[in-house]
PDB file of C-alpha atoms and ligand atoms in Angstrom:
ATOM      1  CA  MET X 178     -15.457 -10.394  -8.056  1.00 81.00           C
ATOM      2  CA  PHE X 179     -12.119 -10.193  -6.259  1.00 80.00           C
ATOM      3  CA  ASP X 180     -11.450  -6.674  -7.565  1.00 79.00           C
ATOM      4  CA  GLU X 181     -14.966  -5.588  -6.585  1.00 81.00           C
ATOM      5  CA  ALA X 182     -14.484  -6.958  -3.075  1.00 81.00           C
ATOM      6  CA  MET X 183     -11.175  -5.068  -2.773  1.00 80.00           C
ATOM      7  CA  GLY X 184     -12.891  -1.933  -4.080  1.00 78.00           C
ATOM      8  CA  GLY X 185     -15.621  -2.228  -1.453  1.00 82.00           C
ATOM      9  CA  ASP X 186     -13.056  -2.481   1.326  1.00 83.00           C
ATOM     10  CA  SER X 187     -11.090   0.467  -0.063  1.00 83.00           C
ATOM     11  CA  TRP X 188     -14.208   2.613  -0.316  1.00 84.00           C
ATOM     12  CA  MET X 189     -14.726   2.282   3.464  1.00 85.00           C
ATOM     13  CA  PHE X 190     -11.149   2.115   4.687  1.00 91.00           C
ATOM     14  CA  SER X 191      -9.753   5.015   2.637  1.00 93.00           C
ATOM     15  CA  ARG X 192     -12.201   7.477   4.150  1.00 93.00           C
ATOM     16  CA  ALA X 193     -10.891   6.558   7.618  1.00 93.00           C
ATOM     17  CA  LEU X 194      -7.321   6.811   6.321  1.00 96.00           C
ATOM     18  CA  VAL X 195      -7.579  10.343   4.885  1.00 95.00           C
ATOM     19  CA  ALA X 196      -9.536  11.572   7.919  1.00 95.00           C
ATOM     20  CA  LYS X 197      -7.183  10.096  10.532  1.00 94.00           C
ATOM     21  CA  CYS X 198      -3.851  10.508   8.770  1.00 95.00           C
ATOM     22  CA  ARG X 199      -4.232  13.862   6.948  1.00 95.00           C
ATOM     23  CA  GLU X 200      -0.716  14.981   7.847  1.00 95.00           C
ATOM     24  CA  ALA X 201       0.784  11.917   6.130  1.00 96.00           C
ATOM     25  CA  PHE X 202      -0.485  13.258   2.784  1.00 96.00           C
ATOM     26  CA  GLU X 203       0.299  16.926   3.334  1.00 93.00           C
ATOM     27  CA  GLY X 204       3.155  18.272   1.194  1.00 91.00           C
ATOM     28  CA  LEU X 205       2.872  15.493  -1.403  1.00 94.00           C
ATOM     29  CA  SER X 206       2.344  16.412  -5.045  1.00 94.00           C
ATOM     30  CA  SER X 207       2.263  12.894  -6.485  1.00 95.00           C
ATOM     31  CA  LEU X 208       1.383   9.410  -5.248  1.00 96.00           C
ATOM     32  CA  VAL X 209       1.371   6.033  -6.979  1.00 97.00           C
ATOM     33  CA  ASP X 210      -1.008   3.408  -5.581  1.00 97.00           C
ATOM     34  CA  VAL X 211       0.965   0.274  -6.455  1.00 98.00           C
ATOM     35  CA  GLY X 212      -1.378  -2.703  -6.855  1.00 96.00           C
ATOM     36  CA  GLY X 213      -4.159  -0.117  -6.633  1.00 95.00           C
ATOM     37  CA  SER X 214      -6.753  -2.402  -8.253  1.00 92.00           C
ATOM     38  CA  THR X 215      -9.987  -0.589  -9.163  1.00 88.00           C
ATOM     39  CA  GLY X 216      -8.598   2.746  -7.961  1.00 91.00           C
ATOM     40  CA  ASP X 217     -11.101   3.130  -5.130  1.00 91.00           C
ATOM     41  CA  THR X 218      -8.383   4.153  -2.669  1.00 95.00           C
ATOM     42  CA  ALA X 219      -6.714   6.543  -5.129  1.00 95.00           C
ATOM     43  CA  LYS X 220     -10.084   8.160  -5.911  1.00 93.00           C
ATOM     44  CA  VAL X 221     -10.647   8.969  -2.232  1.00 94.00           C
ATOM     45  CA  ILE X 222      -7.103  10.369  -1.850  1.00 96.00           C
ATOM     46  CA  ALA X 223      -7.390  12.376  -5.094  1.00 95.00           C
ATOM     47  CA  GLU X 224     -10.696  13.861  -3.973  1.00 94.00           C
ATOM     48  CA  ALA X 225      -9.490  14.671  -0.439  1.00 95.00           C
ATOM     49  CA  PHE X 226      -6.206  16.172  -1.700  1.00 96.00           C
ATOM     50  CA  PRO X 227      -6.739  17.874  -5.093  1.00 95.00           C
ATOM     51  CA  GLY X 228      -3.061  18.944  -5.087  1.00 95.00           C
ATOM     52  CA  ILE X 229      -1.849  15.335  -5.228  1.00 96.00           C
ATOM     53  CA  HIS X 230      -1.730  13.644  -8.614  1.00 95.00           C
ATOM     54  CA  CYS X 231      -2.665  10.012  -7.966  1.00 96.00           C
ATOM     55  CA  THR X 232      -1.684   7.195 -10.298  1.00 95.00           C
ATOM     56  CA  VAL X 233      -3.118   3.701 -10.003  1.00 95.00           C
ATOM     57  CA  PHE X 234      -0.467   1.151 -11.046  1.00 96.00           C
ATOM     58  CA  ASP X 235      -1.648  -2.434 -11.489  1.00 96.00           C
ATOM     59  CA  LEU X 236      -1.465  -5.361 -13.901  1.00 96.00           C
ATOM     60  CA  PRO X 237      -2.745  -4.609 -17.446  1.00 95.00           C
ATOM     61  CA  HIS X 238      -6.001  -6.601 -17.205  1.00 92.00           C
ATOM     62  CA  VAL X 239      -6.900  -4.942 -13.878  1.00 92.00           C
ATOM     63  CA  VAL X 240      -6.142  -1.431 -15.143  1.00 92.00           C
ATOM     64  CA  ALA X 241      -8.040  -1.995 -18.393  1.00 90.00           C
ATOM     65  CA  ALA X 242     -11.196  -3.029 -16.537  1.00 85.00           C
ATOM     66  CA  ALA X 243     -10.908  -0.384 -13.818  1.00 80.00           C
ATOM     67  CA  ALA X 244     -10.124   2.548 -16.112  1.00 71.00           C
ATOM     68  CA  ALA X 245     -12.932   1.600 -18.538  1.00 70.00           C
ATOM     69  CA  SER X 246     -15.538   1.435 -15.769  1.00 68.00           C
ATOM     70  CA  THR X 247     -14.527   4.771 -14.215  1.00 64.00           C
ATOM     71  CA  GLU X 248     -13.728   6.746 -17.372  1.00 57.00           C
ATOM     72  CA  GLU X 249     -16.559   9.217 -16.881  1.00 52.00           C
ATOM     73  CA  THR X 250     -15.589   9.924 -13.252  1.00 55.00           C
ATOM     74  CA  LEU X 251     -11.830  10.343 -13.798  1.00 59.00           C
ATOM     75  CA  GLY X 252     -10.737  13.628 -12.257  1.00 63.00           C
ATOM     76  CA  SER X 253      -7.815  15.647 -13.571  1.00 84.00           C
ATOM     77  CA  ASN X 254      -5.609  14.388 -10.737  1.00 92.00           C
ATOM     78  CA  LEU X 255      -6.245  10.666 -11.220  1.00 93.00           C
ATOM     79  CA  SER X 256      -4.759   8.393 -13.851  1.00 92.00           C
ATOM     80  CA  TYR X 257      -4.083   4.693 -14.474  1.00 94.00           C
ATOM     81  CA  VAL X 258      -0.827   3.048 -15.584  1.00 95.00           C
ATOM     82  CA  ALA X 259      -0.563  -0.635 -16.474  1.00 96.00           C
ATOM     83  CA  GLY X 260       2.542  -2.533 -15.422  1.00 96.00           C
ATOM     84  CA  ASP X 261       4.066  -5.291 -13.359  1.00 97.00           C
ATOM     85  CA  MET X 262       5.751  -4.086 -10.165  1.00 96.00           C
ATOM     86  CA  LEU X 263       8.109  -7.083 -10.255  1.00 95.00           C
ATOM     87  CA  THR X 264       9.467  -6.538 -13.750  1.00 95.00           C
ATOM     88  CA  ASP X 265       8.605  -2.973 -14.856  1.00 94.00           C
ATOM     89  CA  ASP X 266       9.756   0.364 -13.433  1.00 93.00           C
ATOM     90  CA  ILE X 267       7.351   1.742 -10.839  1.00 94.00           C
ATOM     91  CA  PRO X 268       6.484   5.352 -11.867  1.00 94.00           C
ATOM     92  CA  GLN X 269       8.357   8.050  -9.925  1.00 93.00           C
ATOM     93  CA  ALA X 270       6.385   9.900  -7.242  1.00 94.00           C
ATOM     94  CA  ASP X 271       6.660  11.611  -3.861  1.00 95.00           C
ATOM     95  CA  ALA X 272       4.850   8.675  -2.269  1.00 96.00           C
ATOM     96  CA  LEU X 273       4.569   5.045  -3.308  1.00 97.00           C
ATOM     97  CA  PHE X 274       1.520   3.589  -1.636  1.00 98.00           C
ATOM     98  CA  PHE X 275       0.701  -0.099  -1.042  1.00 98.00           C
ATOM     99  CA  LYS X 276      -2.533  -1.232   0.553  1.00 96.00           C
ATOM    100  CA  TRP X 277      -2.834  -4.939   1.230  1.00 94.00           C
ATOM    101  CA  VAL X 278      -0.260  -5.812  -1.428  1.00 96.00           C
ATOM    102  CA  LEU X 279       3.003  -6.779   0.295  1.00 97.00           C
ATOM    103  CA  ILE X 280       1.154  -9.126   2.686  1.00 96.00           C
ATOM    104  CA  ASP X 281       0.456 -11.343  -0.363  1.00 95.00           C
ATOM    105  CA  TRP X 282       4.142 -11.898  -1.098  1.00 96.00           C
ATOM    106  CA  PRO X 283       7.108 -13.641   0.556  1.00 96.00           C
ATOM    107  CA  ASP X 284      10.204 -11.607   1.448  1.00 97.00           C
ATOM    108  CA  GLU X 285      12.203 -11.973  -1.768  1.00 97.00           C
ATOM    109  CA  PRO X 286       9.742 -10.268  -4.156  1.00 97.00           C
ATOM    110  CA  CYS X 287       8.903  -7.668  -1.475  1.00 98.00           C
ATOM    111  CA  LEU X 288      12.587  -6.821  -1.176  1.00 98.00           C
ATOM    112  CA  LYS X 289      12.847  -6.467  -4.953  1.00 97.00           C
ATOM    113  CA  VAL X 290       9.809  -4.154  -5.050  1.00 97.00           C
ATOM    114  CA  LEU X 291      11.046  -2.058  -2.125  1.00 97.00           C
ATOM    115  CA  LYS X 292      14.461  -1.651  -3.778  1.00 95.00           C
ATOM    116  CA  GLN X 293      12.618  -0.514  -6.929  1.00 93.00           C
ATOM    117  CA  CYS X 294      10.693   1.969  -4.771  1.00 94.00           C
ATOM    118  CA  LYS X 295      13.921   3.408  -3.377  1.00 92.00           C
ATOM    119  CA  LYS X 296      14.983   4.093  -6.978  1.00 89.00           C
ATOM    120  CA  ALA X 297      11.598   5.558  -7.944  1.00 90.00           C
ATOM    121  CA  LEU X 298      11.689   7.896  -4.931  1.00 88.00           C
ATOM    122  CA  SER X 299      15.237   9.080  -5.340  1.00 69.00           C
ATOM    123  CA  ASN X 300      14.465  11.996  -7.662  1.00 70.00           C
ATOM    124  CA  SER X 301      11.090  12.915  -6.216  1.00 68.00           C
ATOM    125  CA  ASN X 302      10.414  15.751  -3.766  1.00 68.00           C
ATOM    126  CA  GLY X 303      14.118  16.559  -3.415  1.00 71.00           C
ATOM    127  CA  GLY X 304      14.838  13.008  -2.309  1.00 70.00           C
ATOM    128  CA  LYS X 305      12.331  13.343   0.547  1.00 75.00           C
ATOM    129  CA  GLY X 306       9.792  10.858  -0.759  1.00 92.00           C
ATOM    130  CA  LYS X 307       8.421   7.936   1.197  1.00 96.00           C
ATOM    131  CA  VAL X 308       6.775   4.569   0.899  1.00 98.00           C
ATOM    132  CA  MET X 309       3.340   4.317   2.544  1.00 98.00           C
ATOM    133  CA  ILE X 310       2.167   0.814   3.417  1.00 98.00           C
ATOM    134  CA  VAL X 311      -1.283  -0.010   4.754  1.00 97.00           C
ATOM    135  CA  ASP X 312      -1.069  -3.495   6.169  1.00 96.00           C
ATOM    136  CA  HIS X 313      -1.162  -5.690   9.254  1.00 94.00           C
ATOM    137  CA  VAL X 314       1.615  -5.778  11.856  1.00 95.00           C
ATOM    138  CA  MET X 315       1.349  -8.991  13.865  1.00 93.00           C
ATOM    139  CA  GLY X 316       1.287  -8.274  17.607  1.00 91.00           C
ATOM    140  CA  HIS X 317       1.613  -4.469  17.306  1.00 91.00           C
ATOM    141  CA  GLU X 318       0.751  -2.782  20.618  1.00 91.00           C
ATOM    142  CA  SER X 319      -2.370  -1.194  19.073  1.00 90.00           C
ATOM    143  CA  CYS X 320      -3.855  -4.617  18.297  1.00 87.00           C
ATOM    144  CA  SER X 321      -2.226  -7.156  20.593  1.00 85.00           C
ATOM    145  CA  ASP X 322      -5.313  -8.106  22.638  1.00 90.00           C
ATOM    146  CA  LYS X 323      -6.423 -11.740  22.424  1.00 92.00           C
ATOM    147  CA  SER X 324      -9.228 -11.244  19.907  1.00 91.00           C
ATOM    148  CA  SER X 325      -7.094  -9.079  17.559  1.00 90.00           C
ATOM    149  CA  MET X 326      -4.269 -11.634  17.761  1.00 91.00           C
ATOM    150  CA  GLY X 327      -6.747 -14.409  16.930  1.00 92.00           C
ATOM    151  CA  THR X 328      -7.936 -12.521  13.841  1.00 92.00           C
ATOM    152  CA  SER X 329      -4.341 -11.736  12.770  1.00 91.00           C
ATOM    153  CA  LEU X 330      -3.380 -15.423  13.079  1.00 94.00           C
ATOM    154  CA  LEU X 331      -6.430 -16.452  11.049  1.00 93.00           C
ATOM    155  CA  PHE X 332      -5.492 -13.882   8.387  1.00 91.00           C
ATOM    156  CA  ASP X 333      -1.912 -15.175   8.482  1.00 94.00           C
ATOM    157  CA  LEU X 334      -3.147 -18.730   7.782  1.00 94.00           C
ATOM    158  CA  GLY X 335      -5.365 -17.422   4.962  1.00 92.00           C
ATOM    159  CA  VAL X 336      -2.588 -15.609   3.101  1.00 92.00           C
ATOM    160  CA  MET X 337      -0.166 -18.499   3.641  1.00 92.00           C
ATOM    161  CA  ALA X 338      -2.702 -21.037   2.365  1.00 91.00           C
ATOM    162  CA  CYS X 339      -4.026 -19.067  -0.643  1.00 91.00           C
ATOM    163  CA  LEU X 340      -0.897 -17.108  -1.568  1.00 91.00           C
ATOM    164  CA  GLU X 341       2.737 -17.138  -0.520  1.00 92.00           C
ATOM    165  CA  GLY X 342       2.716 -14.195   1.863  1.00 94.00           C
ATOM    166  CA  TYR X 343       2.284 -13.886   5.623  1.00 95.00           C
ATOM    167  CA  VAL X 344       1.426 -11.354   8.329  1.00 96.00           C
ATOM    168  CA  ARG X 345       4.721  -9.736   9.352  1.00 96.00           C
ATOM    169  CA  THR X 346       5.724  -8.688  12.850  1.00 96.00           C
ATOM    170  CA  GLU X 347       7.277  -5.237  13.297  1.00 97.00           C
ATOM    171  CA  GLU X 348      10.735  -6.861  13.424  1.00 97.00           C
ATOM    172  CA  GLN X 349      10.112  -8.648  10.107  1.00 97.00           C
ATOM    173  CA  TRP X 350       8.918  -5.409   8.451  1.00 98.00           C
ATOM    174  CA  ALA X 351      11.920  -3.519   9.893  1.00 98.00           C
ATOM    175  CA  LYS X 352      14.359  -6.086   8.470  1.00 98.00           C
ATOM    176  CA  LEU X 353      12.771  -5.786   5.002  1.00 98.00           C
ATOM    177  CA  PHE X 354      13.050  -1.976   5.106  1.00 98.00           C
ATOM    178  CA  SER X 355      16.661  -1.982   6.213  1.00 97.00           C
ATOM    179  CA  ASP X 356      17.638  -4.723   3.706  1.00 97.00           C
ATOM    180  CA  ALA X 357      16.056  -2.579   0.950  1.00 96.00           C
ATOM    181  CA  GLY X 358      18.204   0.399   2.017  1.00 95.00           C
ATOM    182  CA  PHE X 359      15.616   2.502   3.889  1.00 95.00           C
ATOM    183  CA  SER X 360      16.748   4.298   7.033  1.00 93.00           C
ATOM    184  CA  ASP X 361      13.636   4.785   9.164  1.00 96.00           C
ATOM    185  CA  TYR X 362       9.917   4.072   9.516  1.00 97.00           C
ATOM    186  CA  THR X 363       6.910   5.018  11.629  1.00 97.00           C
ATOM    187  CA  ILE X 364       3.727   3.051  12.372  1.00 97.00           C
ATOM    188  CA  THR X 365       0.326   4.712  12.890  1.00 96.00           C
ATOM    189  CA  PRO X 366      -2.828   2.741  13.766  1.00 93.00           C
ATOM    190  CA  VAL X 367      -5.682   3.561  11.348  1.00 93.00           C
ATOM    191  CA  ALA X 368      -8.624   1.204  11.744  1.00 88.00           C
ATOM    192  CA  GLY X 369      -8.715  -2.146  13.525  1.00 87.00           C
ATOM    193  CA  LEU X 370      -5.903  -4.398  12.421  1.00 91.00           C
ATOM    194  CA  ARG X 371      -4.721  -2.134   9.633  1.00 91.00           C
ATOM    195  CA  LEU X 372      -1.911   0.300  10.277  1.00 96.00           C
ATOM    196  CA  LEU X 373      -0.119   2.909   8.180  1.00 97.00           C
ATOM    197  CA  ILE X 374       3.621   2.245   7.935  1.00 98.00           C
ATOM    198  CA  GLN X 375       5.621   5.152   6.495  1.00 98.00           C
ATOM    199  CA  VAL X 376       9.098   4.230   5.306  1.00 97.00           C
ATOM    200  CA  TYR X 377      11.771   6.867   4.698  1.00 95.00           C
ATOM    201  CA  PRO X 378      14.932   6.782   2.536  1.00 93.00           C
TER     202      PRO X 378
HETATM  203  C1  SAM M 529      -4.997  -7.877  -2.375  1.00 88.18           C
HETATM  204  S1  SAM M 529      -5.164  -6.867  -3.811  1.00 88.18           S
HETATM  205  C2  SAM M 529      -5.164  -5.245  -3.085  1.00 88.18           C
HETATM  206  C3  SAM M 529      -5.793  -4.234  -3.975  1.00 88.18           C
HETATM  207  C4  SAM M 529      -5.865  -2.806  -3.415  1.00 88.18           C
HETATM  208  N1  SAM M 529      -4.562  -2.281  -3.060  1.00 88.18           N
HETATM  209  C5  SAM M 529      -6.797  -2.768  -2.229  1.00 88.18           C
HETATM  210  O1  SAM M 529      -6.349  -2.749  -1.083  1.00 88.18           O
HETATM  211  O2  SAM M 529      -8.010  -2.765  -2.460  1.00 88.18           O
HETATM  212  C6  SAM M 529      -3.550  -6.962  -4.575  1.00 88.18           C
HETATM  213  C7  SAM M 529      -3.438  -6.151  -5.850  1.00 88.18           C
HETATM  214  O3  SAM M 529      -2.091  -6.281  -6.347  1.00 88.18           O
HETATM  215  C8  SAM M 529      -2.167  -6.390  -7.756  1.00 88.18           C
HETATM  216  N2  SAM M 529      -0.945  -7.068  -8.237  1.00 88.18           N
HETATM  217  C9  SAM M 529      -0.613  -8.380  -8.088  1.00 88.18           C
HETATM  218  N3  SAM M 529       0.567  -8.625  -8.667  1.00 88.18           N
HETATM  219  C10 SAM M 529       0.994  -7.445  -9.199  1.00 88.18           C
HETATM  220  C11 SAM M 529       2.147  -7.060  -9.937  1.00 88.18           C
HETATM  221  N4  SAM M 529       3.101  -7.960 -10.227  1.00 88.18           N
HETATM  222  N5  SAM M 529       2.258  -5.768 -10.332  1.00 88.18           N
HETATM  223  C12 SAM M 529       1.300  -4.864 -10.037  1.00 88.18           C
HETATM  224  N6  SAM M 529       0.168  -5.171  -9.326  1.00 88.18           N
HETATM  225  C13 SAM M 529       0.025  -6.447  -8.914  1.00 88.18           C
HETATM  226  C14 SAM M 529      -3.427  -7.224  -7.992  1.00 88.18           C
HETATM  227  O4  SAM M 529      -3.881  -7.132  -9.318  1.00 88.18           O
HETATM  228  C15 SAM M 529      -4.373  -6.614  -6.956  1.00 88.18           C
HETATM  229  O5  SAM M 529      -5.070  -5.516  -7.489  1.00 88.18           O
END
């Protein structure tokens, strides 16, 4: 049920993402959706950009269920890889994409994953790869009105209560990126409280 709910959100959100942020995907030839669940985001990206090979990377039981249910619709530029981002190598690609994944985790595992990403990007696209993160940024100027802040705080409580993560401010994201060895980042509003953060080596 959880994976289906995530898939439903991705089905809607990803269409807004590829329409609003086309230039973020241009020039990429490969992308790994880390924690990509059912692959609903990767399917939209793969369809919108046939030149990008998209790989969904998630835990073995998630990949087994997702790949089996979409076998007949798998395009030539979409594949699934089972693995654990905390202990296995993340596949190399021009872009390593995370939607609603890092928010679930405290800083230490996020730092470990981002350091892994730096390694997985180093040989891709002449060293010009990037990490793409779709997530919340607490208090960002695009969503700092009272009602958005209220929703962000409620979300923050939810992830803290159910998991170990939290909604990061821009300063907290920036510290993670610099501690992981990245040199720069940009933030682009996409839809409501979700923004696209692009992180560069
Ligand atoms: C909140 S869901 C987000 C799913 C998807 N990105 C989306 O936005 O619809 C978090 C995802 O991370 C995956 N995940 C959790 N721990 C993981 C790990 N150690 N390695 C790889 N994936 C993991 C979960 O299986 C789940 O699919």
